[in-house]
PDB file of C-alpha atoms in Angstrom:
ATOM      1  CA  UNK A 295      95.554  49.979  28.527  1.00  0.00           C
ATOM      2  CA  UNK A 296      93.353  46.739  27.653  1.00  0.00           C
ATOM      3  CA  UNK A 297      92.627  44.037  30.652  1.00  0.00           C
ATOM      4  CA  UNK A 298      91.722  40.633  28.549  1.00  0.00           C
ATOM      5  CA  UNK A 299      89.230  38.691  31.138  1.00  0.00           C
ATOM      6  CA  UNK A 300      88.602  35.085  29.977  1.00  0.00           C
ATOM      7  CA  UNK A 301      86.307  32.793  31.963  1.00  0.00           C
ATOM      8  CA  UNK A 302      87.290  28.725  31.514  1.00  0.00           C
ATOM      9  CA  UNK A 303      86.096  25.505  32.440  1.00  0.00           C
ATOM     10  CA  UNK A 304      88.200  24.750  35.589  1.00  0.00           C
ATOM     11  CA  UNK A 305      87.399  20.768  34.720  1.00  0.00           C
ATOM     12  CA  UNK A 306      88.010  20.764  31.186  1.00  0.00           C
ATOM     13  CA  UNK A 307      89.919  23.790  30.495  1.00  0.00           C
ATOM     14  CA  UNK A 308      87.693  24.782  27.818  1.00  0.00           C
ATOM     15  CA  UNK A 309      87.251  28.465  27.150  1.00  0.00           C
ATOM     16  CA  UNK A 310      83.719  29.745  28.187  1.00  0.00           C
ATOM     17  CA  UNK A 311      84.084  33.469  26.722  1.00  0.00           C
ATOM     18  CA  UNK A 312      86.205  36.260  26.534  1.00  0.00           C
ATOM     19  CA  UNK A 313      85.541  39.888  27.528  1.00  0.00           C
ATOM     20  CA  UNK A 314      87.196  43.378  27.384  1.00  0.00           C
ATOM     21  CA  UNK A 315      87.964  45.467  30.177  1.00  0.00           C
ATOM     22  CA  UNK A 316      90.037  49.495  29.848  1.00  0.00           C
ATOM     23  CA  UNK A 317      89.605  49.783  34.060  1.00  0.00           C
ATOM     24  CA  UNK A 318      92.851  49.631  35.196  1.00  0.00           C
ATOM     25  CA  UNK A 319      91.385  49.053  38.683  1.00  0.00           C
ATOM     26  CA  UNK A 320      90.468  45.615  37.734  1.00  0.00           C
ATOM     27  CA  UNK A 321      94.126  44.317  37.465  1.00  0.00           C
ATOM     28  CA  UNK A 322      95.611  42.819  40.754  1.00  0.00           C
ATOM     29  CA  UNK A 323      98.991  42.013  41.419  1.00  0.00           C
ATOM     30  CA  UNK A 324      97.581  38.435  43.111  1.00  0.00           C
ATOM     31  CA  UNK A 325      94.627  36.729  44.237  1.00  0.00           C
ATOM     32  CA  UNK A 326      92.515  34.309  46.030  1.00  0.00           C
ATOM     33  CA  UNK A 327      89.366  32.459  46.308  1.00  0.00           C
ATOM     34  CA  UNK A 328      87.744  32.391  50.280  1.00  0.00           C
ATOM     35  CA  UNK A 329      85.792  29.435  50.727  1.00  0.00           C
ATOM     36  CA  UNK A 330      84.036  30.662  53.434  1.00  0.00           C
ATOM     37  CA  UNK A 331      82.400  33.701  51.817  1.00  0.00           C
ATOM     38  CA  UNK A 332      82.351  33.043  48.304  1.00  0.00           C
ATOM     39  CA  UNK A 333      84.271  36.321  47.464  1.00  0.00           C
ATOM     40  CA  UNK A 334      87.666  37.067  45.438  1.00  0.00           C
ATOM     41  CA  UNK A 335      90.263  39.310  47.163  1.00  0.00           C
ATOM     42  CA  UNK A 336      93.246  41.053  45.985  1.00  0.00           C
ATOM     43  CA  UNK A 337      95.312  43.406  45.658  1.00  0.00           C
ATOM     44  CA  UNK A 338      94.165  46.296  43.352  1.00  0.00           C
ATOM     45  CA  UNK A 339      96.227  49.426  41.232  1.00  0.00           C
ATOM     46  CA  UNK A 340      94.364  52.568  41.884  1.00  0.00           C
ATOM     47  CA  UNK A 341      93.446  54.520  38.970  1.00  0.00           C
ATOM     48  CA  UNK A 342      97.148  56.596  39.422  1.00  0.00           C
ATOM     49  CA  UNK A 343      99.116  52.901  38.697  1.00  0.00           C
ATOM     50  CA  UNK A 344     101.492  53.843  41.693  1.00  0.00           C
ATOM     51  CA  UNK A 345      99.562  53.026  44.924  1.00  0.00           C
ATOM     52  CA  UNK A 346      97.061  49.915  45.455  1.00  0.00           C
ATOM     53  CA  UNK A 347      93.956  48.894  47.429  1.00  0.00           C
ATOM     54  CA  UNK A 348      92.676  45.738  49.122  1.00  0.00           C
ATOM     55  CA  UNK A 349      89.650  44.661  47.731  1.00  0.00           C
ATOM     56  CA  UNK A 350      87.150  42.192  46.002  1.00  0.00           C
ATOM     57  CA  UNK A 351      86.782  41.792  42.390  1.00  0.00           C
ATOM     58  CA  UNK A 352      83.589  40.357  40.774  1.00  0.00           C
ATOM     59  CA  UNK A 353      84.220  39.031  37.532  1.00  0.00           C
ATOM     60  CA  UNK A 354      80.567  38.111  36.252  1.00  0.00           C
ATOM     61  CA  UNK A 355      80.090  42.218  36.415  1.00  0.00           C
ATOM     62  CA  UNK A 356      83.943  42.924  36.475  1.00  0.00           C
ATOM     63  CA  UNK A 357      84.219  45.572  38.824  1.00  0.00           C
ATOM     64  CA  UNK A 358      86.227  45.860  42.166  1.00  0.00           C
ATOM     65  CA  UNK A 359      85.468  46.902  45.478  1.00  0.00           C
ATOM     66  CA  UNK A 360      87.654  48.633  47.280  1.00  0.00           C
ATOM     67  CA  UNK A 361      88.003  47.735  51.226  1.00  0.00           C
ATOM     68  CA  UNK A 362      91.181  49.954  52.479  1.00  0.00           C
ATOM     69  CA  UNK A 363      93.775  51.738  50.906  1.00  0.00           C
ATOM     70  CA  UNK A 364      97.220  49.690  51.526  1.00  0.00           C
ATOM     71  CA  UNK A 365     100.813  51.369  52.526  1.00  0.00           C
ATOM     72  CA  UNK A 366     102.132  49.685  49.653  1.00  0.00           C
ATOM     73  CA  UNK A 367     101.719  46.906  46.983  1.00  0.00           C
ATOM     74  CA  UNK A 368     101.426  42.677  48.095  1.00  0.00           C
ATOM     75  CA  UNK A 369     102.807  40.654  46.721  1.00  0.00           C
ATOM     76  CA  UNK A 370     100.745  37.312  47.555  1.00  0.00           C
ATOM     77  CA  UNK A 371      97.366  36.559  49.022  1.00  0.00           C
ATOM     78  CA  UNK A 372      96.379  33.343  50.206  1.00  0.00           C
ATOM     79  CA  UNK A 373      93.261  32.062  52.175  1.00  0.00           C
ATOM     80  CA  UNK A 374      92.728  28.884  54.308  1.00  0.00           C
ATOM     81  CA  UNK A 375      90.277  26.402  54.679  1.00  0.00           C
ATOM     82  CA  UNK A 376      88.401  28.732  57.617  1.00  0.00           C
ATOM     83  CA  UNK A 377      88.460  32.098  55.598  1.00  0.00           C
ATOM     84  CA  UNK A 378      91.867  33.646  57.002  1.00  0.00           C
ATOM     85  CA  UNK A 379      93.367  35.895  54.734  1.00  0.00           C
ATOM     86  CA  UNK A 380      97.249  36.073  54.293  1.00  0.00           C
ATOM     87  CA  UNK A 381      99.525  38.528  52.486  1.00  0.00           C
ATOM     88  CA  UNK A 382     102.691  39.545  51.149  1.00  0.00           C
ATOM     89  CA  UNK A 383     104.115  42.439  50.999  1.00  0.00           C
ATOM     90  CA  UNK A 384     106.861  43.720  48.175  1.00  0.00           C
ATOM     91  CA  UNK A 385     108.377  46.148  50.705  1.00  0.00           C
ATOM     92  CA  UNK A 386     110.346  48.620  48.245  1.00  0.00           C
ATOM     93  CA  UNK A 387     112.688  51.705  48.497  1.00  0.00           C
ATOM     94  CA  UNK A 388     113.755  54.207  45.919  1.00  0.00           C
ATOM     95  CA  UNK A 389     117.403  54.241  45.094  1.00  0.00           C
ATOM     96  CA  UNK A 390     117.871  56.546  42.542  1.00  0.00           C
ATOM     97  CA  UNK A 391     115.227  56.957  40.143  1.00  0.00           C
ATOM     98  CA  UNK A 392     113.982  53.109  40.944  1.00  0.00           C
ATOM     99  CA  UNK A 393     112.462  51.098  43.383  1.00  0.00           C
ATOM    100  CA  UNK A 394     114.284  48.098  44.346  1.00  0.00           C
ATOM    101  CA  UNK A 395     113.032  45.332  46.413  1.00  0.00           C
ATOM    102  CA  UNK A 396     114.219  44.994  49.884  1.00  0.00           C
ATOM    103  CA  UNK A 397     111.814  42.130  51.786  1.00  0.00           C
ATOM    104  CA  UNK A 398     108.851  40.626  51.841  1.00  0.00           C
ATOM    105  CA  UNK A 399     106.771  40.403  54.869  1.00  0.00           C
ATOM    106  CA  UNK A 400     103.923  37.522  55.589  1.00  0.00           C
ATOM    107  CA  UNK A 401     100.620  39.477  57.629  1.00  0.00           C
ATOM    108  CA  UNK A 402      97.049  38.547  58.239  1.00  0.00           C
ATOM    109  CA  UNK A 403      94.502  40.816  56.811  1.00  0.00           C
ATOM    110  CA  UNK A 404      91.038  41.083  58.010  1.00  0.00           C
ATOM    111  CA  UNK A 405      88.427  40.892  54.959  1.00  0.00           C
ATOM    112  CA  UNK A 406      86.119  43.052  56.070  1.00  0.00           C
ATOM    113  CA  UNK A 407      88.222  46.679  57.169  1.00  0.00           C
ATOM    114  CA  UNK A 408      91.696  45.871  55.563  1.00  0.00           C
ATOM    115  CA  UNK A 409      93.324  45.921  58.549  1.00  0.00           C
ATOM    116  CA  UNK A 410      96.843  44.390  58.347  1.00  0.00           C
ATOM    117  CA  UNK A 411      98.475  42.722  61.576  1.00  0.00           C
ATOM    118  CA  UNK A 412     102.333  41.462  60.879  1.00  0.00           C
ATOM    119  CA  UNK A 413     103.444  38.296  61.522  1.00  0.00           C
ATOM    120  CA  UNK A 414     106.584  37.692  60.290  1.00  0.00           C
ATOM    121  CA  UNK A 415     109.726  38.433  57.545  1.00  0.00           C
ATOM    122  CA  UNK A 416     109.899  35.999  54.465  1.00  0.00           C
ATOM    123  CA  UNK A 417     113.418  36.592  54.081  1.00  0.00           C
ATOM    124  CA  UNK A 418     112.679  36.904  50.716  1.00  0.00           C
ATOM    125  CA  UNK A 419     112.770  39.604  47.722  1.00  0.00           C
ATOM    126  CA  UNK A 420     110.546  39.274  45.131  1.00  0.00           C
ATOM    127  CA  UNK A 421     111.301  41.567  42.572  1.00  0.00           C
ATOM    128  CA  UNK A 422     108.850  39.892  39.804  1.00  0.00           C
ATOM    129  CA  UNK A 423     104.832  39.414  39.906  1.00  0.00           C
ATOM    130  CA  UNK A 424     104.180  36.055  42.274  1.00  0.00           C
ATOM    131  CA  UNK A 425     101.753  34.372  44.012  1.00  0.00           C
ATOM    132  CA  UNK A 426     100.125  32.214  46.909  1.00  0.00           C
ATOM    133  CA  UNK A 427      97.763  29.639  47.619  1.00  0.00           C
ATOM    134  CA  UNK A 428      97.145  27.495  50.880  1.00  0.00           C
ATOM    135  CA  UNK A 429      95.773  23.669  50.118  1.00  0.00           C
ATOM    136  CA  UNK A 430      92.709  23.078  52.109  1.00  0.00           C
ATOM    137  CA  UNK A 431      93.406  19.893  53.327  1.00  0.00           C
ATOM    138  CA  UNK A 432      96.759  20.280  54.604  1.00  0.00           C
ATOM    139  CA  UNK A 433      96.907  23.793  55.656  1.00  0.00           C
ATOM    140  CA  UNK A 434     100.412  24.433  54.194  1.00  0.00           C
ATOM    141  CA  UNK A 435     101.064  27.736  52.257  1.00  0.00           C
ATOM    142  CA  UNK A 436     103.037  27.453  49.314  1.00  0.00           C
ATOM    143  CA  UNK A 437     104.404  30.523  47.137  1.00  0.00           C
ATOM    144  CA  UNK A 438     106.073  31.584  43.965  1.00  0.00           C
ATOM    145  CA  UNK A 439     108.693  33.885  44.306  1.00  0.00           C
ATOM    146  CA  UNK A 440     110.800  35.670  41.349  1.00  0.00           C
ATOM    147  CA  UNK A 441     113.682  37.502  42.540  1.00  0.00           C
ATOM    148  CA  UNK A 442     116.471  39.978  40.862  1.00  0.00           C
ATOM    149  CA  UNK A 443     118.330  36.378  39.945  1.00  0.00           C
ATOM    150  CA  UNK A 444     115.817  35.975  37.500  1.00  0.00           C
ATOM    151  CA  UNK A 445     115.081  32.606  38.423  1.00  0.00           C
ATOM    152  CA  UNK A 446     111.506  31.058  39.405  1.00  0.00           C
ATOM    153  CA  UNK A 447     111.501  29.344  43.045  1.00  0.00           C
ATOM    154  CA  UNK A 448     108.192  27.457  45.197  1.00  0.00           C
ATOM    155  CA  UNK A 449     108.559  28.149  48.825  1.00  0.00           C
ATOM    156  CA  UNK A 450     106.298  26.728  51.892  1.00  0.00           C
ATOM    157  CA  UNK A 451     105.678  29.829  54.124  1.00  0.00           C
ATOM    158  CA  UNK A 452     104.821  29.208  57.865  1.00  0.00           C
ATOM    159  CA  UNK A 453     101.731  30.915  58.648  1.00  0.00           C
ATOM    160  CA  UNK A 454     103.048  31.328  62.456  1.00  0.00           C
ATOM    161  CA  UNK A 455     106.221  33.108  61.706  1.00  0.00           C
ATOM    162  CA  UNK A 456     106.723  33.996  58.378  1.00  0.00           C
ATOM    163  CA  UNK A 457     110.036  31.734  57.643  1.00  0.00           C
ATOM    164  CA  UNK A 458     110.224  30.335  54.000  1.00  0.00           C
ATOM    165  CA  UNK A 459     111.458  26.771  52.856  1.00  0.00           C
ATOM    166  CA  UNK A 460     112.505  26.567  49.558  1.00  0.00           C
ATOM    167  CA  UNK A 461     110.390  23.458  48.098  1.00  0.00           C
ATOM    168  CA  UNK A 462     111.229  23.453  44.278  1.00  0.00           C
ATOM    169  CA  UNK A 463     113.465  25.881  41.661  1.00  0.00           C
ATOM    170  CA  UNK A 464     111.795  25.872  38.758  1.00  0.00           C
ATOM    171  CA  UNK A 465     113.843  24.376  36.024  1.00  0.00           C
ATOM    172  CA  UNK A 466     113.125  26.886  33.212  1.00  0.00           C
ATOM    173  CA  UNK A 467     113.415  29.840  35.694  1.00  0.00           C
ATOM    174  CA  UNK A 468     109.405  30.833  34.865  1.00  0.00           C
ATOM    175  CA  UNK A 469     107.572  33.553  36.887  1.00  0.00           C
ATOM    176  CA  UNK A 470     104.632  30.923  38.142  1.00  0.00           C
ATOM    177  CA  UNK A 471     100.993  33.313  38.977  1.00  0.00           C
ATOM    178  CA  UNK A 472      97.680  32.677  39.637  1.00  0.00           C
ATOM    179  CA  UNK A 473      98.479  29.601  42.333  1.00  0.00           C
ATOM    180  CA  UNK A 474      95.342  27.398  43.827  1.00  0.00           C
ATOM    181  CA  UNK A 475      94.690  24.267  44.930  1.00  0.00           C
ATOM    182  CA  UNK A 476      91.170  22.614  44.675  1.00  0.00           C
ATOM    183  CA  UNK A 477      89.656  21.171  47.553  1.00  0.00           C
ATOM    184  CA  UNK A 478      89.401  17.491  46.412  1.00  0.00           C
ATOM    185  CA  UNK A 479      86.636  16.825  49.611  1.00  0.00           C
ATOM    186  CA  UNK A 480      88.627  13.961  51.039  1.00  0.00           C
ATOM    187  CA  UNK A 481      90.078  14.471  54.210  1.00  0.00           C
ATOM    188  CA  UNK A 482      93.780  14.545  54.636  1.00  0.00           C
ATOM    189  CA  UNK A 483      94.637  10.997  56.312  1.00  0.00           C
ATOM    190  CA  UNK A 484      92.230   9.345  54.630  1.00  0.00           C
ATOM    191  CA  UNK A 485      92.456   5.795  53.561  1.00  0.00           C
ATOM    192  CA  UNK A 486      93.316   5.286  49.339  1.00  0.00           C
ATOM    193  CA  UNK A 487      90.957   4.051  47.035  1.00  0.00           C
ATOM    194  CA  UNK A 488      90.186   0.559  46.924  1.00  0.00           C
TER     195      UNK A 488
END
């Protein structure tokens, strides 16, 4: 097992360096940037590669913390403007000798114990890797979702109830990860450049 970290310019896309990692701890199945605390959450194998952990990963040392074991694996995380954490489940059963995908599940999850508290069901199945991001400005939650169709689909998610909205399909069917959007500093409403 070999995790390839690389660190780029997020302006110029310009590759500052590239490091090494055999900790299979350090790969997460999503994450995302709080703007409140500075800190990188996600969700994190344990070192068996079937059950995970909710946690924070510091890339300048690349090692994990771990904050609370988690029931199963999620999906998506996602953080507003204030610091709330959202997540995703992949809620699974086996049939067989596999686990298939049967729902997805949005929750809050507070940073500092793990603790999950359910808000609604997606009405989706992601059977493929995905991910979330919330814009800043707007507040809107947006997510990437891969299911057994094999095709590649951008849903809003309301943060009050869970419900999806399908916003795009993605024309080439592609499995979209690592989702963020930059706080451009200029207030939604705002008037346009003169």
């Amino acid at each position: 097992y070999q995790l390839i970290v690389c660190d780029y310019d997020f302006n110029t896309g310009e590759k500052l360096r590239q490091r090494v990692s055999y900790d299979v701890t350090l790969e997460a199945t999503d994450l995302a940037y709080n703007p409140v605390d500075g800190k990188v959450y996600g969700c994190f194998q344990n070192e068996d590669l079937l059950t995970y952990y909710f946690g924070t990963i510091d890339y300048d040392r690349l090692t994990t913390t771990k904050i609370a074991d988690l029931p199963r694996q999620l999906a998506a995380i996602a953080i507003d403007a204030n610091g709330k954490i959202y997540a995703i489940d992949k809620k699974q059963e086996k049939i067989g000798y596999s686990l298939e995908t049967v729902g997805a599940d949005l929750y809050t999850i507070d940073g500092s114990n793990g603790e999950m508290t359910f808000i609604g069901d997606t009405g989706q199945k992601p059977l493929y890797r995905t991910s979330a991001c919330i814009d800043p400005q707007s507040g809107r939650m947006f997510w990437t979702v891969s299911p057994d169709d094999e095709c590649g689909y951008l849903y809003e998610v309301d943060v009050k109830t869970g419900a999806t909205t399908l916003v795009y399909q993605f024309a080439d069917d592609e499995e979209v990860l690592g989702l963020f959007i930059p706080d451009s500093g200029v207030s939604a409403g705002s008037p346009a450049a003169i």
